[in-house]
PDB file of C-alpha atoms in Angstrom:
ATOM      1  CA  MET H   1      18.573  11.310  -3.519  1.00 65.00           C
ATOM      2  CA  THR H   2      15.742   8.769  -3.768  1.00 80.00           C
ATOM      3  CA  LEU H   3      16.753   5.266  -2.722  1.00 90.00           C
ATOM      4  CA  LEU H   4      15.852   2.358  -4.962  1.00 97.00           C
ATOM      5  CA  THR H   5      13.121   0.354  -3.261  1.00 98.00           C
ATOM      6  CA  PHE H   6      12.522  -3.381  -3.594  1.00 98.00           C
ATOM      7  CA  ARG H   7       9.829  -5.493  -1.954  1.00 98.00           C
ATOM      8  CA  PHE H   8       9.039  -9.093  -1.140  1.00 98.00           C
ATOM      9  CA  ALA H   9       5.290  -9.630  -0.862  1.00 98.00           C
ATOM     10  CA  PRO H  10       4.132 -13.110   0.190  1.00 97.00           C
ATOM     11  CA  SER H  11       0.582 -14.203   0.983  1.00 97.00           C
ATOM     12  CA  PRO H  12       0.067 -16.041   4.294  1.00 96.00           C
ATOM     13  CA  ASN H  13      -2.079 -18.786   2.774  1.00 94.00           C
ATOM     14  CA  GLY H  14       0.494 -21.558   3.018  1.00 91.00           C
ATOM     15  CA  ALA H  15       4.084 -22.322   3.966  1.00 91.00           C
ATOM     16  CA  LEU H  16       6.946 -20.580   2.160  1.00 94.00           C
ATOM     17  CA  HIS H  17       8.996 -22.924  -0.044  1.00 93.00           C
ATOM     18  CA  LEU H  18      12.277 -22.726  -1.977  1.00 94.00           C
ATOM     19  CA  GLY H  19      10.688 -20.564  -4.688  1.00 94.00           C
ATOM     20  CA  HIS H  20       9.779 -17.940  -2.108  1.00 96.00           C
ATOM     21  CA  ALA H  21      13.242 -18.186  -0.580  1.00 97.00           C
ATOM     22  CA  TYR H  22      14.853 -17.465  -3.938  1.00 97.00           C
ATOM     23  CA  SER H  23      12.658 -14.441  -4.569  1.00 98.00           C
ATOM     24  CA  ALA H  24      13.173 -13.030  -1.066  1.00 98.00           C
ATOM     25  CA  LEU H  25      16.942 -13.540  -1.096  1.00 98.00           C
ATOM     26  CA  LEU H  26      17.282 -12.129  -4.615  1.00 98.00           C
ATOM     27  CA  ASN H  27      15.368  -8.995  -3.623  1.00 98.00           C
ATOM     28  CA  GLN H  28      17.625  -8.579  -0.586  1.00 98.00           C
ATOM     29  CA  LYS H  29      20.766  -9.083  -2.677  1.00 97.00           C
ATOM     30  CA  LEU H  30      19.677  -6.527  -5.272  1.00 98.00           C
ATOM     31  CA  ALA H  31      18.611  -3.989  -2.651  1.00 98.00           C
ATOM     32  CA  ARG H  32      21.952  -4.282  -0.875  1.00 97.00           C
ATOM     33  CA  THR H  33      23.918  -4.035  -4.134  1.00 96.00           C
ATOM     34  CA  ALA H  34      22.024  -0.867  -5.041  1.00 96.00           C
ATOM     35  CA  GLY H  35      22.312   0.587  -1.539  1.00 96.00           C
ATOM     36  CA  GLY H  36      18.519   0.638  -1.510  1.00 97.00           C
ATOM     37  CA  ARG H  37      15.593  -0.397   0.667  1.00 97.00           C
ATOM     38  CA  LEU H  38      13.903  -3.764   1.106  1.00 98.00           C
ATOM     39  CA  LEU H  39      10.272  -3.857   2.185  1.00 98.00           C
ATOM     40  CA  LEU H  40       8.207  -6.792   3.358  1.00 98.00           C
ATOM     41  CA  ARG H  41       4.515  -6.670   2.504  1.00 98.00           C
ATOM     42  CA  ILE H  42       1.947  -9.187   3.682  1.00 98.00           C
ATOM     43  CA  GLU H  43      -0.620  -9.654   0.918  1.00 98.00           C
ATOM     44  CA  ASP H  44      -3.540 -10.982   2.945  1.00 97.00           C
ATOM     45  CA  ILE H  45      -6.631  -9.678   1.183  1.00 96.00           C
ATOM     46  CA  ASP H  46      -7.936 -13.263   1.067  1.00 93.00           C
ATOM     47  CA  THR H  47      -9.079 -13.202   4.677  1.00 89.00           C
ATOM     48  CA  ALA H  48     -10.614 -16.675   4.394  1.00 89.00           C
ATOM     49  CA  ARG H  49      -7.346 -18.454   3.554  1.00 93.00           C
ATOM     50  CA  CYS H  50      -4.764 -16.166   5.145  1.00 95.00           C
ATOM     51  CA  THR H  51      -4.237 -16.799   8.864  1.00 95.00           C
ATOM     52  CA  PRO H  52      -2.179 -15.242  11.676  1.00 96.00           C
ATOM     53  CA  GLU H  53      -0.421 -18.596  12.175  1.00 96.00           C
ATOM     54  CA  LEU H  54       0.759 -18.713   8.575  1.00 96.00           C
ATOM     55  CA  GLU H  55       1.827 -15.070   8.754  1.00 97.00           C
ATOM     56  CA  ALA H  56       3.887 -15.819  11.863  1.00 97.00           C
ATOM     57  CA  GLY H  57       5.472 -18.691   9.944  1.00 97.00           C
ATOM     58  CA  ILE H  58       6.550 -16.278   7.196  1.00 97.00           C
ATOM     59  CA  TYR H  59       8.389 -14.108   9.700  1.00 98.00           C
ATOM     60  CA  ARG H  60      10.120 -17.143  11.244  1.00 97.00           C
ATOM     61  CA  ASP H  61      11.218 -18.468   7.860  1.00 97.00           C
ATOM     62  CA  LEU H  62      12.525 -15.129   6.620  1.00 98.00           C
ATOM     63  CA  GLU H  63      14.374 -14.378   9.849  1.00 98.00           C
ATOM     64  CA  TRP H  64      15.975 -17.832   9.673  1.00 97.00           C
ATOM     65  CA  LEU H  65      17.134 -17.073   6.123  1.00 97.00           C
ATOM     66  CA  GLY H  66      18.738 -13.860   7.367  1.00 97.00           C
ATOM     67  CA  LEU H  67      16.375 -11.506   5.610  1.00 97.00           C
ATOM     68  CA  GLU H  68      16.219  -7.943   6.943  1.00 97.00           C
ATOM     69  CA  TRP H  69      13.470  -5.513   6.041  1.00 97.00           C
ATOM     70  CA  GLU H  70      12.157  -2.102   6.979  1.00 96.00           C
ATOM     71  CA  LYS H  71       9.423  -1.842   9.575  1.00 94.00           C
ATOM     72  CA  PRO H  72       6.523  -1.509   9.973  1.00 95.00           C
ATOM     73  CA  VAL H  73       5.331  -4.228   7.635  1.00 97.00           C
ATOM     74  CA  ARG H  74       2.363  -3.248   5.468  1.00 97.00           C
ATOM     75  CA  ARG H  75      -0.500  -5.727   5.765  1.00 97.00           C
ATOM     76  CA  GLN H  76      -3.045  -5.336   3.000  1.00 97.00           C
ATOM     77  CA  SER H  77      -5.974  -6.374   5.204  1.00 96.00           C
ATOM     78  CA  GLY H  78      -5.499  -3.155   7.160  1.00 96.00           C
ATOM     79  CA  HIS H  79      -5.940  -0.930   4.115  1.00 97.00           C
ATOM     80  CA  PHE H  80      -9.237  -1.913   2.518  1.00 97.00           C
ATOM     81  CA  ALA H  81     -10.404   1.710   2.799  1.00 97.00           C
ATOM     82  CA  ASP H  82      -7.502   2.796   0.560  1.00 96.00           C
ATOM     83  CA  TYR H  83      -8.457   0.271  -2.100  1.00 97.00           C
ATOM     84  CA  ALA H  84     -12.157   1.136  -1.814  1.00 97.00           C
ATOM     85  CA  ALA H  85     -11.344   4.780  -2.583  1.00 97.00           C
ATOM     86  CA  LEU H  86      -9.479   3.767  -5.739  1.00 98.00           C
ATOM     87  CA  LEU H  87     -12.296   1.440  -6.764  1.00 98.00           C
ATOM     88  CA  ASP H  88     -14.749   4.315  -6.337  1.00 97.00           C
ATOM     89  CA  ARG H  89     -12.637   6.436  -8.694  1.00 97.00           C
ATOM     90  CA  LEU H  90     -12.830   3.734 -11.355  1.00 98.00           C
ATOM     91  CA  VAL H  91     -16.583   3.364 -10.820  1.00 97.00           C
ATOM     92  CA  GLN H  92     -17.171   7.116 -11.104  1.00 97.00           C
ATOM     93  CA  GLU H  93     -15.104   7.250 -14.298  1.00 97.00           C
ATOM     94  CA  GLY H  94     -17.140   4.445 -15.873  1.00 96.00           C
ATOM     95  CA  LEU H  95     -14.150   2.134 -16.195  1.00 98.00           C
ATOM     96  CA  VAL H  96     -15.602  -0.777 -14.221  1.00 97.00           C
ATOM     97  CA  TYR H  97     -19.031  -2.389 -14.141  1.00 97.00           C
ATOM     98  CA  PRO H  98     -20.881  -4.849 -11.885  1.00 97.00           C
ATOM     99  CA  ALA H  99     -20.661  -8.387 -13.261  1.00 97.00           C
ATOM    100  CA  PHE H 100     -23.242 -10.883 -11.997  1.00 97.00           C
ATOM    101  CA  MET H 101     -22.315 -14.174 -13.673  1.00 95.00           C
ATOM    102  CA  SER H 102     -20.852 -16.928 -11.500  1.00 92.00           C
ATOM    103  CA  ARG H 103     -18.193 -19.312 -12.815  1.00 91.00           C
ATOM    104  CA  GLY H 104     -20.871 -21.912 -13.435  1.00 93.00           C
ATOM    105  CA  GLU H 105     -23.008 -19.409 -15.302  1.00 94.00           C
ATOM    106  CA  ILE H 106     -20.022 -18.386 -17.409  1.00 95.00           C
ATOM    107  CA  ARG H 107     -19.410 -22.017 -18.376  1.00 93.00           C
ATOM    108  CA  ALA H 108     -23.108 -22.529 -19.175  1.00 95.00           C
ATOM    109  CA  PHE H 109     -23.256 -19.347 -21.268  1.00 95.00           C
ATOM    110  CA  ILE H 110     -20.212 -20.406 -23.277  1.00 95.00           C
ATOM    111  CA  ALA H 111     -21.618 -23.904 -23.786  1.00 93.00           C
ATOM    112  CA  ASP H 112     -24.942 -22.475 -24.975  1.00 93.00           C
ATOM    113  CA  SER H 113     -23.184 -20.085 -27.341  1.00 91.00           C
ATOM    114  CA  GLY H 114     -22.007 -22.952 -29.513  1.00 88.00           C
ATOM    115  CA  LYS H 115     -18.483 -21.489 -29.441  1.00 90.00           C
ATOM    116  CA  ALA H 116     -17.039 -23.458 -26.528  1.00 87.00           C
ATOM    117  CA  GLY H 117     -14.167 -24.772 -28.624  1.00 88.00           C
ATOM    118  CA  SER H 118     -13.157 -21.351 -29.894  1.00 94.00           C
ATOM    119  CA  TRP H 119     -14.033 -19.145 -26.925  1.00 96.00           C
ATOM    120  CA  PRO H 120     -11.068 -16.844 -26.139  1.00 96.00           C
ATOM    121  CA  ARG H 121      -9.108 -17.551 -22.970  1.00 96.00           C
ATOM    122  CA  ASP H 122      -6.752 -15.497 -20.834  1.00 96.00           C
ATOM    123  CA  PRO H 123      -3.039 -16.308 -20.346  1.00 96.00           C
ATOM    124  CA  ASP H 124      -3.937 -18.547 -17.391  1.00 94.00           C
ATOM    125  CA  GLY H 125      -6.362 -20.526 -19.531  1.00 94.00           C
ATOM    126  CA  ALA H 126      -9.606 -19.211 -18.048  1.00 94.00           C
ATOM    127  CA  PRO H 127     -12.378 -18.179 -20.469  1.00 95.00           C
ATOM    128  CA  LEU H 128     -12.778 -14.452 -20.996  1.00 96.00           C
ATOM    129  CA  TYR H 129     -15.841 -12.961 -19.360  1.00 97.00           C
ATOM    130  CA  PRO H 130     -18.880 -12.631 -21.684  1.00 96.00           C
ATOM    131  CA  THR H 131     -20.013  -9.107 -22.535  1.00 91.00           C
ATOM    132  CA  VAL H 132     -23.627  -9.623 -21.428  1.00 92.00           C
ATOM    133  CA  ASP H 133     -23.421  -7.699 -18.135  1.00 94.00           C
ATOM    134  CA  LYS H 134     -21.591  -4.797 -19.734  1.00 93.00           C
ATOM    135  CA  ALA H 135     -24.648  -4.180 -21.923  1.00 91.00           C
ATOM    136  CA  LEU H 136     -27.155  -4.131 -19.031  1.00 95.00           C
ATOM    137  CA  PRO H 137     -29.078  -0.873 -18.585  1.00 95.00           C
ATOM    138  CA  ASP H 138     -28.084   0.996 -15.438  1.00 93.00           C
ATOM    139  CA  LYS H 139     -31.594   0.592 -14.004  1.00 96.00           C
ATOM    140  CA  GLU H 140     -31.319  -3.187 -14.268  1.00 96.00           C
ATOM    141  CA  ARG H 141     -27.872  -3.143 -12.657  1.00 96.00           C
ATOM    142  CA  GLN H 142     -29.183  -1.149  -9.728  1.00 95.00           C
ATOM    143  CA  ARG H 143     -32.194  -3.446  -9.355  1.00 97.00           C
ATOM    144  CA  ARG H 144     -29.985  -6.522  -9.142  1.00 96.00           C
ATOM    145  CA  ILE H 145     -27.657  -4.882  -6.647  1.00 94.00           C
ATOM    146  CA  ALA H 146     -30.621  -3.781  -4.507  1.00 95.00           C
ATOM    147  CA  ASP H 147     -31.989  -7.334  -4.622  1.00 96.00           C
ATOM    148  CA  GLY H 148     -28.724  -8.654  -3.233  1.00 94.00           C
ATOM    149  CA  VAL H 149     -27.579 -10.494  -6.358  1.00 95.00           C
ATOM    150  CA  PRO H 150     -23.869 -11.359  -5.877  1.00 95.00           C
ATOM    151  CA  PHE H 151     -21.519  -9.492  -8.188  1.00 96.00           C
ATOM    152  CA  SER H 152     -17.930  -8.489  -8.753  1.00 97.00           C
ATOM    153  CA  TRP H 153     -16.522  -5.314 -10.251  1.00 98.00           C
ATOM    154  CA  ARG H 154     -14.837  -5.965 -13.585  1.00 98.00           C
ATOM    155  CA  LEU H 155     -12.668  -3.638 -15.593  1.00 98.00           C
ATOM    156  CA  ASP H 156     -14.214  -2.558 -18.870  1.00 98.00           C
ATOM    157  CA  MET H 157     -11.096  -3.447 -20.826  1.00 98.00           C
ATOM    158  CA  ARG H 158     -12.152  -1.715 -24.014  1.00 97.00           C
ATOM    159  CA  ALA H 159     -12.903   1.572 -22.240  1.00 97.00           C
ATOM    160  CA  ALA H 160      -9.811   1.287 -20.047  1.00 98.00           C
ATOM    161  CA  THR H 161      -7.350   0.677 -22.880  1.00 98.00           C
ATOM    162  CA  ALA H 162      -8.935   3.483 -24.898  1.00 98.00           C
ATOM    163  CA  ARG H 163      -8.432   5.820 -21.929  1.00 97.00           C
ATOM    164  CA  ALA H 164      -4.802   4.747 -21.491  1.00 97.00           C
ATOM    165  CA  GLY H 165      -3.994   5.232 -25.156  1.00 95.00           C
ATOM    166  CA  GLU H 166      -1.334   3.565 -27.268  1.00 94.00           C
ATOM    167  CA  GLY H 167       2.231   2.757 -26.331  1.00 95.00           C
ATOM    168  CA  LEU H 168       1.588   1.231 -22.899  1.00 97.00           C
ATOM    169  CA  CYS H 169       4.728  -0.670 -21.877  1.00 98.00           C
ATOM    170  CA  TRP H 170       7.046  -1.465 -18.995  1.00 98.00           C
ATOM    171  CA  THR H 171      10.793  -1.729 -18.444  1.00 98.00           C
ATOM    172  CA  GLU H 172      11.944  -5.332 -18.004  1.00 98.00           C
ATOM    173  CA  PHE H 173      15.482  -6.175 -16.883  1.00 98.00           C
ATOM    174  CA  THR H 174      17.046  -9.048 -18.770  1.00 97.00           C
ATOM    175  CA  ASP H 175      18.935 -10.821 -15.976  1.00 95.00           C
ATOM    176  CA  GLU H 176      19.637 -10.864 -12.233  1.00 94.00           C
ATOM    177  CA  THR H 177      22.318  -8.190 -12.478  1.00 94.00           C
ATOM    178  CA  LEU H 178      19.758  -5.596 -13.637  1.00 96.00           C
ATOM    179  CA  SER H 179      22.472  -4.239 -15.915  1.00 95.00           C
ATOM    180  CA  ALA H 180      20.417  -4.280 -19.122  1.00 97.00           C
ATOM    181  CA  SER H 181      16.755  -3.841 -19.889  1.00 98.00           C
ATOM    182  CA  ARG H 182      14.202  -3.796 -22.690  1.00 98.00           C
ATOM    183  CA  GLN H 183      10.778  -2.302 -23.238  1.00 98.00           C
ATOM    184  CA  VAL H 184       7.870  -4.753 -23.170  1.00 98.00           C
ATOM    185  CA  GLU H 185       4.557  -3.889 -24.789  1.00 98.00           C
ATOM    186  CA  ALA H 186       1.775  -4.319 -22.245  1.00 98.00           C
ATOM    187  CA  GLN H 187      -1.130  -6.409 -23.511  1.00 97.00           C
ATOM    188  CA  PRO H 188      -3.805  -6.170 -20.821  1.00 98.00           C
ATOM    189  CA  GLN H 189      -6.536  -6.949 -23.355  1.00 97.00           C
ATOM    190  CA  ALA H 190      -5.371 -10.580 -23.303  1.00 97.00           C
ATOM    191  CA  TRP H 191      -7.105 -10.871 -19.922  1.00 98.00           C
ATOM    192  CA  GLY H 192     -10.473  -9.511 -21.005  1.00 97.00           C
ATOM    193  CA  ASP H 193     -12.613  -7.787 -18.389  1.00 98.00           C
ATOM    194  CA  VAL H 194     -10.634  -8.804 -15.296  1.00 97.00           C
ATOM    195  CA  VAL H 195     -12.030  -8.729 -11.764  1.00 97.00           C
ATOM    196  CA  ILE H 196     -11.006  -5.560  -9.928  1.00 97.00           C
ATOM    197  CA  ALA H 197     -13.017  -6.112  -6.743  1.00 97.00           C
ATOM    198  CA  ARG H 198     -15.843  -8.134  -5.244  1.00 88.00           C
ATOM    199  CA  ARG H 199     -18.942  -6.777  -3.553  1.00 81.00           C
ATOM    200  CA  ASP H 200     -17.700  -8.062  -0.180  1.00 86.00           C
ATOM    201  CA  LEU H 201     -14.064  -7.123  -0.799  1.00 91.00           C
ATOM    202  CA  PRO H 202     -13.185  -3.734  -2.316  1.00 94.00           C
ATOM    203  CA  THR H 203     -10.111  -4.945  -4.175  1.00 97.00           C
ATOM    204  CA  SER H 204      -8.375  -7.685  -6.105  1.00 96.00           C
ATOM    205  CA  TYR H 205      -4.714  -8.652  -6.290  1.00 96.00           C
ATOM    206  CA  HIS H 206      -4.222  -6.333  -9.270  1.00 97.00           C
ATOM    207  CA  LEU H 207      -5.704  -3.244  -7.631  1.00 98.00           C
ATOM    208  CA  ALA H 208      -4.091  -3.788  -4.226  1.00 98.00           C
ATOM    209  CA  VAL H 209      -0.601  -4.418  -5.588  1.00 98.00           C
ATOM    210  CA  VAL H 210      -0.486  -1.296  -7.767  1.00 98.00           C
ATOM    211  CA  ALA H 211      -1.848   0.808  -4.913  1.00 98.00           C
ATOM    212  CA  ASP H 212       0.732  -0.511  -2.466  1.00 98.00           C
ATOM    213  CA  ASP H 213       3.662  -0.214  -4.861  1.00 98.00           C
ATOM    214  CA  ALA H 214       2.750   3.415  -5.518  1.00 98.00           C
ATOM    215  CA  LEU H 215       2.164   4.287  -1.866  1.00 97.00           C
ATOM    216  CA  GLN H 216       5.378   2.598  -0.725  1.00 97.00           C
ATOM    217  CA  GLY H 217       7.494   4.092  -3.491  1.00 97.00           C
ATOM    218  CA  VAL H 218       8.545   0.730  -4.912  1.00 98.00           C
ATOM    219  CA  SER H 219      10.930   1.359  -7.789  1.00 98.00           C
ATOM    220  CA  HIS H 220      11.813  -2.267  -8.648  1.00 98.00           C
ATOM    221  CA  VAL H 221       9.373  -5.185  -8.748  1.00 98.00           C
ATOM    222  CA  VAL H 222      11.374  -8.419  -8.690  1.00 98.00           C
ATOM    223  CA  ARG H 223       9.123 -11.480  -8.740  1.00 98.00           C
ATOM    224  CA  GLY H 224       8.557 -14.811 -10.484  1.00 97.00           C
ATOM    225  CA  MET H 225       8.054 -15.316 -14.201  1.00 97.00           C
ATOM    226  CA  ASP H 226       4.582 -16.692 -13.445  1.00 95.00           C
ATOM    227  CA  LEU H 227       3.435 -13.089 -12.940  1.00 97.00           C
ATOM    228  CA  TYR H 228       4.972 -11.753 -16.150  1.00 98.00           C
ATOM    229  CA  GLN H 229       1.714 -11.673 -18.122  1.00 97.00           C
ATOM    230  CA  ALA H 230      -0.205 -10.077 -15.236  1.00 97.00           C
ATOM    231  CA  THR H 231       2.073  -7.043 -15.482  1.00 98.00           C
ATOM    232  CA  GLY H 232       0.052  -5.813 -18.466  1.00 98.00           C
ATOM    233  CA  VAL H 233      -3.086  -5.411 -16.341  1.00 98.00           C
ATOM    234  CA  GLN H 234      -1.129  -3.721 -13.570  1.00 98.00           C
ATOM    235  CA  ARG H 235       0.515  -1.272 -15.966  1.00 98.00           C
ATOM    236  CA  LEU H 236      -2.936  -0.385 -17.270  1.00 98.00           C
ATOM    237  CA  LEU H 237      -4.213   0.301 -13.750  1.00 98.00           C
ATOM    238  CA  GLN H 238      -1.141   2.395 -12.976  1.00 98.00           C
ATOM    239  CA  GLU H 239      -1.835   4.477 -16.053  1.00 98.00           C
ATOM    240  CA  LEU H 240      -5.531   4.891 -15.227  1.00 98.00           C
ATOM    241  CA  LEU H 241      -4.828   5.875 -11.618  1.00 98.00           C
ATOM    242  CA  GLY H 242      -1.874   8.149 -12.337  1.00 98.00           C
ATOM    243  CA  PHE H 243       0.648   5.937 -10.524  1.00 98.00           C
ATOM    244  CA  PRO H 244       4.330   5.711 -11.456  1.00 97.00           C
ATOM    245  CA  ALA H 245       5.523   2.595 -13.281  1.00 97.00           C
ATOM    246  CA  PRO H 246       8.134   0.537 -11.403  1.00 98.00           C
ATOM    247  CA  ARG H 247      10.786  -1.297 -13.359  1.00 98.00           C
ATOM    248  CA  HIS H 248      10.467  -5.079 -13.376  1.00 98.00           C
ATOM    249  CA  PHE H 249      12.494  -8.253 -13.376  1.00 98.00           C
ATOM    250  CA  HIS H 250      10.581 -11.517 -13.604  1.00 98.00           C
ATOM    251  CA  HIS H 251      13.006 -14.136 -12.408  1.00 97.00           C
ATOM    252  CA  ARG H 252      13.276 -17.830 -13.170  1.00 95.00           C
ATOM    253  CA  LEU H 253      11.070 -20.206 -11.238  1.00 95.00           C
ATOM    254  CA  ILE H 254      12.356 -22.876  -8.892  1.00 91.00           C
ATOM    255  CA  LEU H 255      11.045 -26.187 -10.192  1.00 84.00           C
ATOM    256  CA  GLY H 256      10.319 -29.435  -8.409  1.00 75.00           C
ATOM    257  CA  PRO H 257      11.683 -32.871  -9.390  1.00 74.00           C
ATOM    258  CA  ASP H 258       8.713 -33.329 -11.731  1.00 66.00           C
ATOM    259  CA  GLY H 259       9.526 -30.127 -13.627  1.00 66.00           C
ATOM    260  CA  ARG H 260       6.605 -28.024 -12.431  1.00 67.00           C
ATOM    261  CA  LYS H 261       6.968 -24.840 -10.429  1.00 69.00           C
ATOM    262  CA  LEU H 262       6.796 -25.193  -6.671  1.00 67.00           C
ATOM    263  CA  SER H 263       3.408 -24.321  -5.227  1.00 64.00           C
ATOM    264  CA  LYS H 264       1.715 -23.972  -1.849  1.00 55.00           C
ATOM    265  CA  SER H 265      -1.368 -25.516  -3.429  1.00 50.00           C
ATOM    266  CA  PHE H 266       0.504 -28.793  -3.963  1.00 46.00           C
ATOM    267  CA  ARG H 267       1.971 -28.625  -0.438  1.00 51.00           C
ATOM    268  CA  ASP H 268       5.536 -28.658  -1.729  1.00 56.00           C
ATOM    269  CA  THR H 269       8.177 -28.959   0.979  1.00 73.00           C
ATOM    270  CA  GLY H 270       8.220 -25.752   2.995  1.00 88.00           C
ATOM    271  CA  LEU H 271      11.164 -23.911   4.507  1.00 94.00           C
ATOM    272  CA  ALA H 272      10.047 -24.829   8.028  1.00 92.00           C
ATOM    273  CA  ALA H 273      10.129 -28.527   7.143  1.00 91.00           C
ATOM    274  CA  LEU H 274      13.595 -28.140   5.603  1.00 93.00           C
ATOM    275  CA  ARG H 275      14.774 -26.356   8.733  1.00 93.00           C
ATOM    276  CA  GLU H 276      13.391 -29.082  10.973  1.00 92.00           C
ATOM    277  CA  ALA H 277      15.128 -31.681   8.804  1.00 91.00           C
ATOM    278  CA  GLY H 278      18.490 -30.018   9.531  1.00 94.00           C
ATOM    279  CA  ALA H 279      18.942 -27.749   6.497  1.00 93.00           C
ATOM    280  CA  THR H 280      20.800 -24.465   6.973  1.00 96.00           C
ATOM    281  CA  PRO H 281      20.263 -21.087   5.286  1.00 96.00           C
ATOM    282  CA  ASP H 282      23.415 -21.754   3.257  1.00 96.00           C
ATOM    283  CA  ASP H 283      21.887 -25.021   2.054  1.00 95.00           C
ATOM    284  CA  VAL H 284      18.868 -23.083   0.861  1.00 95.00           C
ATOM    285  CA  ARG H 285      21.036 -20.509  -0.919  1.00 95.00           C
ATOM    286  CA  ARG H 286      22.900 -23.277  -2.721  1.00 94.00           C
ATOM    287  CA  ALA H 287      19.646 -25.035  -3.620  1.00 92.00           C
ATOM    288  CA  VAL H 288      18.285 -21.901  -5.336  1.00 93.00           C
ATOM    289  CA  GLY H 289      21.579 -20.900  -6.968  1.00 93.00           C
ATOM    290  CA  LEU H 290      22.403 -17.905  -4.783  1.00 91.00           C
ATOM    291  CA  GLU H 291      25.597 -18.969  -3.072  1.00 74.00           C
TER     292      GLU H 291
END
């Protein structure tokens, strides 16, 4: 009998806050209810922002909350070779291409196009990548790469969705009990030609997360609603790479007093600060609605 497998996968680029606590505790609750497994994954591909000190803080916070997980912990920074092999598959199959435009060049191109006001944008509000680089002859691509021109690898969304075919979807549970579900149509094309890897880093969040979920046998991805739209890209990659499709539940977000979601970027109050101020794990559970 295969055990249901859940995972909590934080990035050590800031202190965990109440939103992380809710997600971690909910994953533990669901894993225990199902008699399944709970994994902890450290998503540290951003080696510039992720630090050992912040990673150590994650372990302290989760242990304080009473979280228990299987060991060893998978750290993404130790598996770049795995991601590079998958990237090479996509390159060999003609599903990605080197993209040379910087963010500034993208903005300038859009401004010069005369379509700045109507240029399509992805679900996060960023402009879709222009198609200029996709049309470059292979000889010109190789010349630029040989000359050291910075580039990233972007998914050729048109070719990728054509390869995957119609009917791409995922199973989404409708509430925290995971007792009912619905089928959601994946719409990866809303993101345009997304970044799959950089020249100096053989992966992106999308590629690393689908690789890890497949390798670790994750059956249930329980994470915040802010990642709901990104699931379309990840389902596409799973289809292209022959990976199984986990079932999903995108849970509610924990909001701050101003109504926005909590964020490390805004230095919202972390669990360590709450602990130092005298809060208990039960206080945290009550604060996130998991008494």
